[in-house]
Amino acid sequence: MITSDQVREKYLKFFEKRGHKIINPAPLVLENDPTTLFTSSGMQPLVPYLMGEPHNDGKRLVDSQPAIRLQDIDEVGDNRHTTYFKMLGNWSLGDYFKKEQLSWIWEFLTKELRLPKEKLYVSVFEGDGLVPKDLESKRIWLDLGVGENQIFEYGVKKNWWSRSGTPSQMPVGEIGGPDSEIFFDFGDDLKLHENSQWKDEVCHPNCDCGRFLEIGNSVFIQYKKTDMGLEELPQRNVDFGGGLERITAALNNDPDMFKTDIYWPTIEKLEKITGKQYDDQRKNFRIIADHLRASEALIKDGLVPSNKMHGYVLRRLIRRIATKIDDFEKITDNRVIIEELKKFKVSLDKGLKEISKVEKITGKIAFNLYQSYGFPLELTVELFREKGQEVNLEEFRKEFEGHKEKSRSLSSGVFKGGLADHSPEVVKLHTATHLLLASLRKVLGPHVIQKGQNIIKERCRFDFPHTQKLDQVQLKEVEDMVNNVIKRGLPVSYKVMPKDEAIKTGAIHAFNEKYADTVKVYTIGDFSNEFCGGPHVENTKEIGHVTIKKQEKIGSGIIRIYAVLT
Ligand code: SER
C-alpha cells in the first residue's frame, strides 16, 4: 500500500522531472497578506508571480503547501472535510498551459499512482456571458482517452476559481480563471447517493452525497478583475492544487479520509484511550484528529494560543478538543497543547456545570459563558445544538457590544495611528487615509497594508509595503480614485463586532497590530472596509480634495506617501 508520504514524494519528483523547481512551502501565517488569516492554498503566496513578477526559481514550480481553511470548520466531522490539509501544487507562470497540464496530471494519477481510469471523472467550464466555454480542455480530455460520459460541464459556481469565488464576487485586482477538476468515484455499490439527502436528485461529480471526491483542480489563471470587468493578464498561468489527504483516500479506495495513514494512527489511539469504537464516535474522533493536527502545525509555525487574531484561532481549536475528550494528555505530547488544555479544563468543568443548569440558552447566558469561562461562542452553539437548542446570536452580539461600551475599552488597542488631535483637518485626513489605502490596494495589489500612519493638521503620512515608488501614472490613478470617491459623497459608517467575526468579513487589518477582542469596522460606501478606532467624517464629501504631495522609499520595501487637503 502506498503511503501519503510516498504520494507527496512521487508528485514532487514527477513534476521536477518535467522542469519544475521544488519550492519551500510558505508558513501558515503569511506576512503582509491581510486578505486572509492563514495560507489557504498553494497559489496564495505566489499571487505576485502569477500577476507577472518574475520568480527567482523560474516559470515552473511545484510544492506541497500546508493550508488552513476555517470556512470548513463546521463540516469537520464528515468523511472528507478538515480545517488543515496539505495541498500538492504545480504552477506555470506564463509558461505551459492546458495541454501540458491536463496531460501531466492525468499521467501522474493514472500511471504514476495507478488510479483506475474508469473511476476518474473531470469537469470543464461551460462558459458564461464573459468567458467562453472551455472547449480546449474538453478536447484535451477526450484526446487523453477520457470518455464523453466522464466529462461534465459546470458554470461559474463550480468551474471558476478565484480566492473570492465567481467573477462577480471577485474584488478589483483579484486574479482567477476557469478550471478543470478531477473527481474520484467511490462507486455505486457503496450506495452513498441512495442513502443521502440528495437521493431524489440525479448524482453527478459535484453532488454532495460523497460518492465523488474532488482530488485535484487545474486553474487556468488568465484574468484579473478591474473596474470594467475581467481583463486578460499579461501571461496565461496554470495553478494546480490537489489535497494530499483526498488523493490518498482515493488510493485507499475508501471515501473516509480518516482511514488514511494520515489520521488513522490518531483514531486508533483515541479508541484505545477512550475504550470507544470509531464507528460509534466518528464525528468526535474526526474533529479531534483534525484539530489536533491543525494545532500541532500552527504551533510548529510559531503560534501560541492567545486572545488575539491567529492565536485565538489556535485557542479555539484546542478548546474544542477539550470538550470532546477527558484524557487529552494521552493523545499528544505537545506541551503547548497540553498546557492550554489544562488551563481550560478548570473553566470548562465549571462552565459545563453551569450549562447543565441552563434550561433555555439565551444570548446573555452565552455571553456570560464566554466572559466568565472562556467558552468561544461556537463552542456554546455546538454544545446547545446537541441539546436541540439554538443560541440567539443577535442577542449575544448586543450583550457583547453593550458590555464593551460600558467598560469603555472598545477597540482601545486598535488605533495607534499617531493622531495629533481630533481637529476637523485631522479627522478629514484620517478618513482620507482609508481611501488612500483602499485605492493603493486596487492599483498596486492586496499586498498593500498600513505599516504606519502619522497625521497632523497640515498633512498625513502613510507607510506601506511595496518594492518601488509609484510611477506617475499609478500616482495619478490613486489620487484620482481617492478624489472620485470623495466626490461621490459616500457615507462613512461603522459596526462593532467580535474580532474574529470582523476578520471573516474580509475587512482590511494589519497583522502586527494588537487588536482588542471587539473591534470597529469602518465602511466607506462600497469602496473601503477596514478595522479602525479613529475619528472619521460622516460623509466623504466633507473631506474636500486630496493631493499626494510626495513619496519616498524608506528602508527596504516600504514606501511613504505624504498627502494634504487642498
Ligand atoms: N487554487 C486552486 C485551489 O485552491 C488550485 O490550486 O483549489
Coordinates of C-alpha atoms and ligand atoms in Angstrom, one line a residue:
M1 CA 0.0 0.0 0.0
I2 CA 1.4 3.4 -1.0
T3 CA 1.6 5.9 1.9
S4 CA 0.7 9.6 1.8
D5 CA 4.4 10.5 2.2
Q6 CA 5.1 8.4 -0.9
V7 CA 2.3 10.1 -2.8
R8 CA 3.8 13.5 -2.0
E9 CA 7.4 12.4 -2.9
K10 CA 6.2 10.9 -6.2
Y11 CA 4.3 14.1 -7.1
L12 CA 7.2 16.4 -6.4
K13 CA 9.6 14.2 -8.4
F14 CA 7.1 13.7 -11.2
F15 CA 6.9 17.5 -11.8
E16 CA 10.6 18.1 -11.0
K17 CA 11.4 15.7 -13.9
R18 CA 9.2 17.9 -16.1
G19 CA 11.2 21.0 -15.5
H20 CA 9.7 22.2 -12.2
K21 CA 11.7 23.6 -9.3
I22 CA 10.6 22.3 -5.9
I23 CA 10.0 25.3 -3.8
N24 CA 9.7 25.6 0.0
P25 CA 6.1 25.9 1.2
A26 CA 5.1 29.2 2.8
P27 CA 4.4 29.5 6.5
L28 CA 0.7 29.1 7.6
V29 CA 0.6 32.7 8.6
L30 CA 1.7 34.9 5.7
E31 CA 3.3 38.2 6.5
N32 CA 1.9 41.2 4.7
D33 CA -1.2 39.5 3.4
P34 CA -4.2 40.9 5.3
T35 CA -6.7 39.3 3.0
T36 CA -6.9 36.0 5.0
L37 CA -5.7 34.9 8.4
F38 CA -4.0 31.8 7.1
T39 CA -2.4 30.4 4.0
S40 CA -5.3 28.5 2.4
S41 CA -4.0 27.4 -0.9
G42 CA -0.6 26.9 -2.6
M43 CA -1.2 29.8 -5.0
Q44 CA -1.7 32.4 -2.3
P45 CA 1.9 33.2 -1.7
L46 CA 2.5 33.1 -5.5
V47 CA 0.0 35.8 -6.4
P48 CA 2.6 38.4 -7.4
Y49 CA 4.3 35.9 -9.7
L50 CA 1.0 34.9 -11.3
M51 CA 0.4 38.5 -12.0
G52 CA 3.7 38.8 -13.8
E53 CA 6.6 39.5 -11.4
P54 CA 9.5 37.2 -12.3
H55 CA 10.1 34.3 -9.8
N56 CA 13.7 33.5 -8.8
D57 CA 13.1 29.8 -9.4
G58 CA 11.8 30.2 -12.9
K59 CA 8.4 29.6 -14.5
R60 CA 7.7 26.1 -13.4
L61 CA 7.2 25.5 -9.7
V62 CA 6.0 22.6 -7.6
D63 CA 5.4 22.2 -3.8
S64 CA 3.4 20.7 -1.0
Q65 CA 1.7 23.5 0.9
P66 CA 0.2 23.1 4.4
A67 CA -3.1 25.0 4.4
I68 CA -5.8 26.0 6.8
R69 CA -9.4 26.6 5.7
L70 CA -11.5 27.8 8.6
Q71 CA -14.6 28.2 6.5
D72 CA -14.9 24.4 6.5
I73 CA -14.8 24.2 10.3
D74 CA -18.5 23.3 10.7
E75 CA -18.2 20.5 8.1
V76 CA -15.4 18.8 10.0
G77 CA -16.8 15.5 11.3
D78 CA -18.0 14.2 7.9
N79 CA -15.7 11.9 6.0
R80 CA -13.8 14.5 4.0
H81 CA -13.7 17.9 5.5
T82 CA -10.8 19.2 7.6
T83 CA -9.5 22.6 8.7
Y84 CA -5.9 21.6 7.9
F85 CA -4.6 19.9 4.8
K86 CA -1.6 19.6 2.5
M87 CA -2.1 20.9 -0.9
L88 CA 0.0 19.5 -3.7
G89 CA 0.6 22.3 -6.2
N90 CA 2.3 22.9 -9.5
W91 CA 2.4 26.2 -11.4
S92 CA 3.2 27.5 -14.8
L93 CA 4.0 31.2 -14.6
G94 CA 3.2 32.2 -18.1
D95 CA 4.9 29.0 -19.5
Y96 CA 3.0 25.8 -20.4
F97 CA -0.8 25.8 -20.5
K98 CA -3.8 23.5 -20.7
K99 CA -2.4 20.7 -22.9
E100 CA 0.7 20.0 -20.8
Q101 CA -1.1 20.4 -17.5
L102 CA -4.0 18.1 -18.2
S103 CA -1.8 15.5 -19.8
W104 CA 0.7 15.5 -17.0
I105 CA -1.8 15.4 -14.2
W106 CA -3.7 12.6 -15.9
E107 CA -0.4 10.7 -16.4
F108 CA 0.5 11.3 -12.7
L109 CA -2.8 10.0 -11.4
T110 CA -3.3 7.1 -13.8
K111 CA 0.3 5.9 -14.5
E112 CA 2.4 7.0 -11.5
L113 CA -0.3 6.4 -8.9
R114 CA -2.2 3.9 -10.9
L115 CA -5.7 5.2 -10.1
P116 CA -8.1 3.3 -12.3
K117 CA -9.1 5.5 -15.3
E118 CA -12.7 4.4 -15.2
K119 CA -13.1 5.8 -11.7
L120 CA -11.9 9.3 -12.7
Y121 CA -14.3 12.0 -13.8
V122 CA -13.4 15.5 -14.9
S123 CA -15.2 18.8 -15.3
V124 CA -14.7 21.8 -17.5
F125 CA -16.1 25.3 -17.6
E126 CA -19.4 25.6 -19.5
G127 CA -18.9 29.3 -20.2
D128 CA -20.9 32.4 -19.3
G129 CA -21.5 35.8 -20.8
L130 CA -17.9 36.9 -20.4
V131 CA -15.7 33.9 -20.8
P132 CA -16.4 31.3 -23.4
K133 CA -16.9 27.6 -22.8
D134 CA -13.6 25.7 -22.3
L135 CA -13.8 23.6 -25.4
E136 CA -10.0 23.3 -25.5
S137 CA -9.8 21.4 -22.1
K138 CA -12.7 19.2 -23.2
R139 CA -10.8 18.3 -26.4
I140 CA -7.7 17.5 -24.5
W141 CA -9.5 15.3 -22.0
L142 CA -11.2 13.4 -24.9
D143 CA -7.8 13.0 -26.6
L144 CA -6.4 11.6 -23.4
G145 CA -9.0 8.9 -23.6
V146 CA -11.5 10.2 -21.0
G147 CA -14.9 9.1 -22.0
E148 CA -17.5 11.6 -23.1
N149 CA -19.7 10.3 -20.2
Q150 CA -16.9 11.1 -17.7
I151 CA -16.6 14.8 -18.7
F152 CA -19.1 17.2 -17.1
E153 CA -19.6 20.9 -17.7
Y154 CA -20.4 23.4 -15.0
G155 CA -20.8 27.1 -14.7
V156 CA -19.1 29.8 -12.6
K157 CA -20.1 28.4 -9.3
K158 CA -18.2 25.1 -9.8
N159 CA -15.7 25.7 -12.6
W160 CA -14.3 29.1 -12.0
W161 CA -11.6 29.7 -9.4
S162 CA -10.5 32.8 -7.6
R163 CA -9.9 33.3 -3.9
S164 CA -13.2 35.1 -3.6
G165 CA -15.4 32.9 -5.8
T166 CA -17.2 33.7 -9.0
P167 CA -16.2 36.6 -11.4
S168 CA -18.8 38.9 -9.8
Q169 CA -17.6 38.1 -6.3
M170 CA -14.0 38.9 -7.1
P171 CA -12.8 42.3 -5.8
V172 CA -11.0 44.6 -8.2
G173 CA -7.4 43.5 -8.5
E174 CA -8.0 39.8 -7.9
I175 CA -7.0 37.1 -10.4
G176 CA -8.7 33.9 -11.4
G177 CA -9.9 31.8 -14.3
P178 CA -11.8 28.8 -15.5
D179 CA -10.7 25.5 -14.1
S180 CA -10.9 21.8 -14.7
E181 CA -11.5 19.5 -11.7
I182 CA -10.8 15.8 -11.4
F183 CA -13.0 13.5 -9.2
F184 CA -12.6 10.0 -7.9
D185 CA -15.7 7.8 -8.0
F186 CA -16.0 5.6 -4.9
G187 CA -18.7 3.7 -6.7
D188 CA -22.3 2.9 -6.9
D189 CA -22.0 -0.2 -4.8
L190 CA -21.4 1.9 -1.7
K191 CA -24.9 3.3 -2.1
L192 CA -23.7 6.7 -0.9
H193 CA -26.1 8.6 -3.0
E194 CA -29.2 6.5 -2.3
N195 CA -28.6 6.9 1.4
S196 CA -28.1 10.6 1.3
Q197 CA -30.4 13.6 1.5
W198 CA -29.8 14.1 -2.2
K199 CA -31.3 10.7 -3.2
D200 CA -34.1 12.3 -5.1
E201 CA -31.7 14.2 -7.4
V202 CA -29.5 12.8 -10.2
C203 CA -26.0 12.0 -8.9
H204 CA -23.0 13.7 -10.7
P205 CA -19.4 14.5 -9.8
N206 CA -20.3 17.7 -7.9
C207 CA -23.1 16.1 -6.0
D208 CA -22.7 16.4 -2.2
C209 CA -23.6 12.8 -1.4
G210 CA -20.0 11.8 -1.1
R211 CA -19.9 9.3 -3.9
F212 CA -17.5 11.5 -5.8
L213 CA -14.5 13.2 -4.2
E214 CA -12.7 16.1 -5.9
I215 CA -9.0 15.2 -5.8
G216 CA -7.5 18.0 -7.9
N217 CA -8.1 21.2 -9.7
S218 CA -6.2 22.8 -12.6
V219 CA -7.0 26.5 -12.7
F220 CA -6.1 28.5 -15.8
I221 CA -5.4 31.8 -14.2
Q222 CA -5.6 34.3 -17.1
Y223 CA -7.9 37.0 -15.9
K224 CA -7.8 40.0 -13.5
K225 CA -10.8 41.8 -12.2
T226 CA -10.9 45.5 -12.9
D227 CA -13.5 48.2 -12.6
M228 CA -14.5 47.4 -16.1
G229 CA -14.9 43.6 -15.6
L230 CA -12.4 40.9 -16.5
E231 CA -9.1 41.8 -18.2
E232 CA -6.6 39.3 -19.7
L233 CA -3.4 39.1 -17.6
P234 CA -0.2 39.7 -19.5
Q235 CA 0.5 35.9 -19.1
R236 CA -1.5 32.7 -19.0
N237 CA -0.8 30.7 -15.9
V238 CA -1.6 27.2 -14.6
D239 CA -2.4 26.8 -10.9
F240 CA -2.9 23.2 -9.9
G241 CA -4.0 22.2 -6.4
G242 CA -4.8 18.7 -5.1
G243 CA -5.4 17.6 -1.5
L244 CA -2.9 15.0 -0.4
E245 CA -5.4 13.6 2.1
R246 CA -8.0 13.2 -0.6
I247 CA -5.7 11.7 -3.2
T248 CA -4.5 9.2 -0.5
A249 CA -8.2 8.3 0.2
A250 CA -8.8 7.7 -3.5
L251 CA -5.8 5.3 -3.5
N252 CA -7.3 3.6 -0.4
N253 CA -10.5 3.3 -2.4
D254 CA -12.3 4.4 0.8
P255 CA -14.2 7.7 0.9
D256 CA -13.4 8.1 4.6
M257 CA -10.3 10.3 4.6
F258 CA -9.7 9.5 8.3
K259 CA -8.9 5.9 7.3
T260 CA -5.7 7.0 5.6
D261 CA -2.3 6.7 7.2
I262 CA -2.5 10.5 7.9
Y263 CA -5.3 10.2 10.6
W264 CA -5.7 6.5 11.3
P265 CA -2.9 6.2 14.0
T266 CA -4.6 9.1 15.9
I267 CA -8.0 7.4 15.6
E268 CA -6.6 4.1 16.9
K269 CA -5.0 5.9 19.8
L270 CA -8.4 7.6 20.6
E271 CA -10.1 4.2 20.5
K272 CA -7.5 2.9 23.0
I273 CA -7.7 5.9 25.3
T274 CA -11.5 6.2 25.4
G275 CA -12.3 2.5 25.1
K276 CA -14.8 3.5 22.5
Q277 CA -15.1 2.4 18.9
Y278 CA -14.5 4.7 15.9
D279 CA -17.7 3.5 14.4
D280 CA -19.7 4.9 17.3
Q281 CA -17.7 8.1 17.7
R282 CA -16.9 9.1 14.1
K283 CA -17.8 12.8 14.4
N284 CA -16.0 13.4 17.6
F285 CA -12.9 11.4 16.7
R286 CA -12.6 13.1 13.3
I287 CA -12.9 16.6 14.9
I288 CA -10.2 15.7 17.5
A289 CA -7.9 14.2 14.9
D290 CA -8.2 17.2 12.6
H291 CA -8.0 19.9 15.2
L292 CA -5.0 18.2 16.8
R293 CA -3.2 18.0 13.5
A294 CA -4.0 21.7 12.8
S295 CA -3.0 22.8 16.2
E296 CA 0.3 21.0 16.0
A297 CA 1.1 22.6 12.7
L298 CA 0.2 26.1 13.9
I299 CA 2.4 25.6 16.9
K300 CA 5.2 24.4 14.8
D301 CA 4.9 27.6 12.8
G302 CA 5.5 29.6 15.9
L303 CA 2.0 30.4 17.1
V304 CA 0.9 30.2 20.7
P305 CA -2.7 30.2 22.0
S306 CA -3.8 33.8 22.9
N307 CA -6.8 36.1 22.7
K308 CA -5.5 37.8 19.6
M309 CA -6.1 37.0 15.9
H310 CA -4.2 33.8 14.9
G311 CA -3.5 32.8 18.5
Y312 CA -7.2 32.9 19.2
V313 CA -8.0 30.5 16.3
L314 CA -5.4 28.1 17.8
R315 CA -7.0 28.5 21.2
R316 CA -10.5 27.8 19.8
L317 CA -9.2 24.6 18.0
I318 CA -7.6 23.3 21.2
R319 CA -10.6 24.2 23.4
R320 CA -12.9 22.3 21.1
I321 CA -10.7 19.2 21.6
A322 CA -11.1 19.7 25.3
T323 CA -14.8 19.4 25.1
K324 CA -14.6 16.1 23.3
I325 CA -12.1 14.1 25.4
D326 CA -11.1 13.9 29.1
D327 CA -7.8 12.1 28.9
F328 CA -6.3 14.6 26.5
E329 CA -2.8 14.3 27.9
K330 CA -2.6 10.9 26.4
I331 CA -3.3 12.0 22.8
T332 CA -0.4 14.3 22.3
D333 CA 3.0 15.1 23.8
N334 CA 2.9 18.7 22.5
R335 CA 3.5 20.8 25.6
V336 CA 1.8 23.9 24.3
I337 CA -1.4 22.0 23.6
I338 CA -1.3 20.2 26.9
E339 CA -0.8 23.4 28.8
E340 CA -3.7 25.1 27.0
L341 CA -6.0 22.1 27.6
K342 CA -5.1 22.0 31.3
K343 CA -5.7 25.7 31.7
F344 CA -9.0 25.5 30.0
K345 CA -10.1 22.3 31.8
V346 CA -10.8 24.1 35.1
S347 CA -13.0 26.7 33.3
L348 CA -14.5 24.0 31.1
D349 CA -15.7 21.9 34.1
K350 CA -17.2 25.0 35.8
G351 CA -18.8 26.1 32.5
L352 CA -20.2 22.7 31.8
K353 CA -21.7 22.7 35.3
E354 CA -23.3 26.0 34.6
I355 CA -24.6 24.7 31.3
S356 CA -26.2 21.6 32.9
K357 CA -28.3 24.0 35.0
V358 CA -29.4 26.1 32.0
E359 CA -32.9 25.2 30.8
K360 CA -33.0 27.6 27.9
I361 CA -29.9 29.2 26.4
T362 CA -30.1 32.9 25.7
G363 CA -27.6 35.3 24.1
K364 CA -26.9 36.7 27.6
I365 CA -26.0 33.3 29.0
A366 CA -23.8 32.6 26.0
F367 CA -22.0 35.9 26.6
N368 CA -21.6 35.0 30.3
L369 CA -20.1 31.7 29.3
Y370 CA -17.7 33.5 27.0
Q371 CA -16.7 36.1 29.6
S372 CA -16.6 34.0 32.7
Y373 CA -15.4 30.6 31.4
G374 CA -13.7 31.5 28.1
F375 CA -16.2 29.5 26.0
P376 CA -15.8 30.6 22.4
L377 CA -19.3 31.3 21.0
E378 CA -19.2 28.5 18.6
L379 CA -18.5 26.0 21.4
T380 CA -21.6 27.1 23.2
V381 CA -23.5 26.9 20.0
E382 CA -22.3 23.4 19.4
L383 CA -23.0 22.2 23.0
F384 CA -26.5 23.5 22.9
R385 CA -27.2 22.3 19.4
E386 CA -26.5 18.8 20.8
K387 CA -29.4 19.6 23.2
G388 CA -31.6 20.8 20.4
Q389 CA -31.3 24.5 21.3
E390 CA -30.1 27.4 19.3
V391 CA -28.2 30.4 20.6
N392 CA -29.7 33.8 19.7
L393 CA -26.6 35.3 18.0
E394 CA -28.1 38.8 17.7
E395 CA -28.7 38.9 21.5
F396 CA -25.2 37.6 22.1
R397 CA -23.8 40.4 19.9
K398 CA -25.9 43.0 21.8
E399 CA -24.5 41.8 25.1
F400 CA -21.0 41.9 23.7
E401 CA -21.3 45.4 22.5
G402 CA -23.2 46.7 25.5
H403 CA -20.6 45.4 27.8
K404 CA -17.7 46.9 25.8
E405 CA -19.4 50.3 25.6
K406 CA -19.8 50.3 29.4
S407 CA -16.2 49.4 30.1
R408 CA -15.1 51.9 27.6
S409 CA -12.5 49.5 26.4
L410 CA -13.9 49.4 22.9
S411 CA -11.2 48.7 20.5
S412 CA -8.9 50.8 22.5
G413 CA -5.9 48.7 21.4
V414 CA -6.7 49.1 17.7
F415 CA -5.9 52.5 16.8
K416 CA -2.3 53.6 17.3
G417 CA -2.2 55.7 14.3
G418 CA -0.3 58.7 15.7
L419 CA -3.1 61.2 15.5
A420 CA -2.1 64.5 16.9
D421 CA -5.5 65.7 17.8
H422 CA -9.1 65.4 16.7
S423 CA -9.3 68.7 14.8
P424 CA -11.5 68.8 11.7
E425 CA -8.4 68.6 9.5
V426 CA -7.0 65.6 11.2
V427 CA -10.4 63.8 11.1
K428 CA -10.7 64.5 7.4
L429 CA -7.1 63.4 6.7
H430 CA -7.6 60.3 8.7
T431 CA -10.7 59.4 6.8
A432 CA -8.8 60.1 3.6
T433 CA -6.1 57.6 4.5
H434 CA -8.8 54.9 4.4
L435 CA -9.5 55.9 0.9
L436 CA -5.8 56.1 0.1
L437 CA -5.2 52.6 1.4
A438 CA -8.1 51.2 -0.5
S439 CA -7.0 52.9 -3.7
L440 CA -3.4 51.8 -3.3
R441 CA -4.7 48.2 -2.9
K442 CA -6.8 48.5 -6.0
V443 CA -4.0 50.0 -8.1
L444 CA -1.0 48.0 -6.7
G445 CA -2.5 44.9 -5.3
P446 CA -3.7 43.4 -2.0
H447 CA -0.2 43.2 -0.5
V448 CA -0.6 46.9 0.4
I449 CA -1.4 47.3 4.1
Q450 CA -0.8 50.0 6.6
K451 CA 2.6 49.9 8.1
G452 CA 2.5 53.2 9.7
Q453 CA 0.4 56.4 9.8
N454 CA 1.0 59.8 11.2
I455 CA -1.3 62.7 10.9
I456 CA -1.0 66.4 11.8
K457 CA -3.3 69.2 10.8
E458 CA -1.0 70.0 7.8
R459 CA -0.6 66.6 6.2
C460 CA -1.0 62.8 6.6
R461 CA 1.9 60.4 6.3
F462 CA 1.3 56.9 5.3
D463 CA 3.7 53.9 5.0
F464 CA 3.0 50.6 3.2
P465 CA 5.0 47.7 1.8
H466 CA 5.9 47.9 -1.9
T467 CA 9.1 47.3 -3.8
Q468 CA 9.4 50.6 -5.6
K469 CA 8.0 54.1 -5.8
L470 CA 4.8 54.5 -7.8
D471 CA 5.3 55.9 -11.3
Q472 CA 3.4 59.0 -12.4
V473 CA 0.6 57.1 -14.0
Q474 CA 0.0 55.0 -10.8
L475 CA 0.3 58.0 -8.6
K476 CA -2.3 59.9 -10.6
E477 CA -4.6 56.8 -10.7
V478 CA -4.5 56.6 -6.9
E479 CA -5.1 60.3 -6.4
D480 CA -8.0 60.4 -8.9
M481 CA -9.6 57.3 -7.3
V482 CA -9.5 59.0 -3.9
N483 CA -11.0 62.2 -5.1
N484 CA -13.6 60.5 -7.2
V485 CA -14.8 58.6 -4.1
I486 CA -14.8 61.9 -2.1
K487 CA -17.0 63.5 -4.8
R488 CA -19.4 60.6 -4.8
G489 CA -20.4 61.6 -1.3
L490 CA -20.2 58.1 0.2
P491 CA -21.5 57.5 3.8
V492 CA -18.9 56.5 6.4
S493 CA -20.3 54.1 8.9
Y494 CA -19.0 51.6 11.4
K495 CA -20.1 48.4 13.1
V496 CA -18.7 47.0 16.3
M497 CA -18.2 43.3 16.2
P498 CA -16.2 40.4 17.8
K499 CA -12.8 40.5 16.2
D500 CA -12.9 37.0 14.6
E501 CA -16.2 37.8 13.0
A502 CA -14.8 41.1 11.7
I503 CA -11.9 39.2 10.2
K504 CA -14.3 36.9 8.4
T505 CA -15.9 39.9 6.7
G506 CA -12.6 40.5 4.9
A507 CA -12.1 43.9 6.4
I508 CA -8.6 45.2 6.0
H509 CA -6.5 44.9 9.1
A510 CA -2.8 44.8 9.9
F511 CA -1.4 41.6 11.3
N512 CA 1.2 43.2 13.5
E513 CA -1.3 45.4 15.3
K514 CA -2.7 44.2 18.6
Y515 CA -6.4 44.2 18.4
A516 CA -8.9 44.1 21.2
D517 CA -11.5 41.3 21.3
T518 CA -14.1 43.7 19.9
V519 CA -13.3 45.9 17.0
K520 CA -14.8 48.6 15.0
V521 CA -15.0 48.1 11.3
Y522 CA -15.4 51.2 9.2
T523 CA -17.1 51.0 5.9
I524 CA -17.0 53.8 3.3
G525 CA -19.8 53.1 0.8
D526 CA -18.8 50.2 -1.4
F527 CA -15.2 51.3 -1.5
S528 CA -13.5 50.5 1.7
N529 CA -13.9 48.2 4.7
E530 CA -11.3 48.5 7.4
F531 CA -10.6 47.9 11.1
C532 CA -10.2 51.2 12.8
G533 CA -10.7 53.0 16.1
G534 CA -10.1 56.6 15.0
P535 CA -12.3 59.6 14.4
H536 CA -14.0 59.9 10.9
V537 CA -16.1 62.3 8.9
E538 CA -19.7 61.1 8.3
N539 CA -19.7 61.5 4.5
T540 CA -16.7 61.6 2.2
K541 CA -17.8 64.9 0.7
E542 CA -16.7 66.6 3.9
I543 CA -13.1 65.8 3.0
G544 CA -12.9 68.2 0.2
H545 CA -9.9 67.4 -2.1
V546 CA -6.7 65.4 -1.5
T547 CA -3.4 65.9 -3.2
I548 CA -0.5 63.5 -2.9
K549 CA 2.5 65.7 -2.3
K550 CA 5.4 63.4 -2.2
Q551 CA 6.6 59.9 -1.9
E552 CA 9.8 58.3 -0.7
K553 CA 11.3 54.9 -0.2
I554 CA 12.1 54.3 3.5
G555 CA 14.0 51.2 4.4
S556 CA 13.7 48.1 2.4
G557 CA 10.4 47.6 0.7
I558 CA 8.5 50.3 2.4
I559 CA 7.1 53.3 0.6
R560 CA 6.0 56.5 2.4
I561 CA 3.4 58.9 0.9
Y562 CA 2.5 62.4 2.1
A563 CA -0.9 63.8 1.3
V564 CA -2.5 67.1 2.0
L565 CA -6.0 68.6 1.9
T566 CA -6.3 71.2 -1.0
Ligands
SER1 N1 -6.0 27.5 -6.3 C1 -6.8 26.3 -6.5 C2 -7.4 25.7 -5.3 O1 -7.1 26.2 -4.2 C3 -5.9 25.3 -7.2 O2 -4.6 25.3 -6.6 O3 -8.2 24.8 -5.4

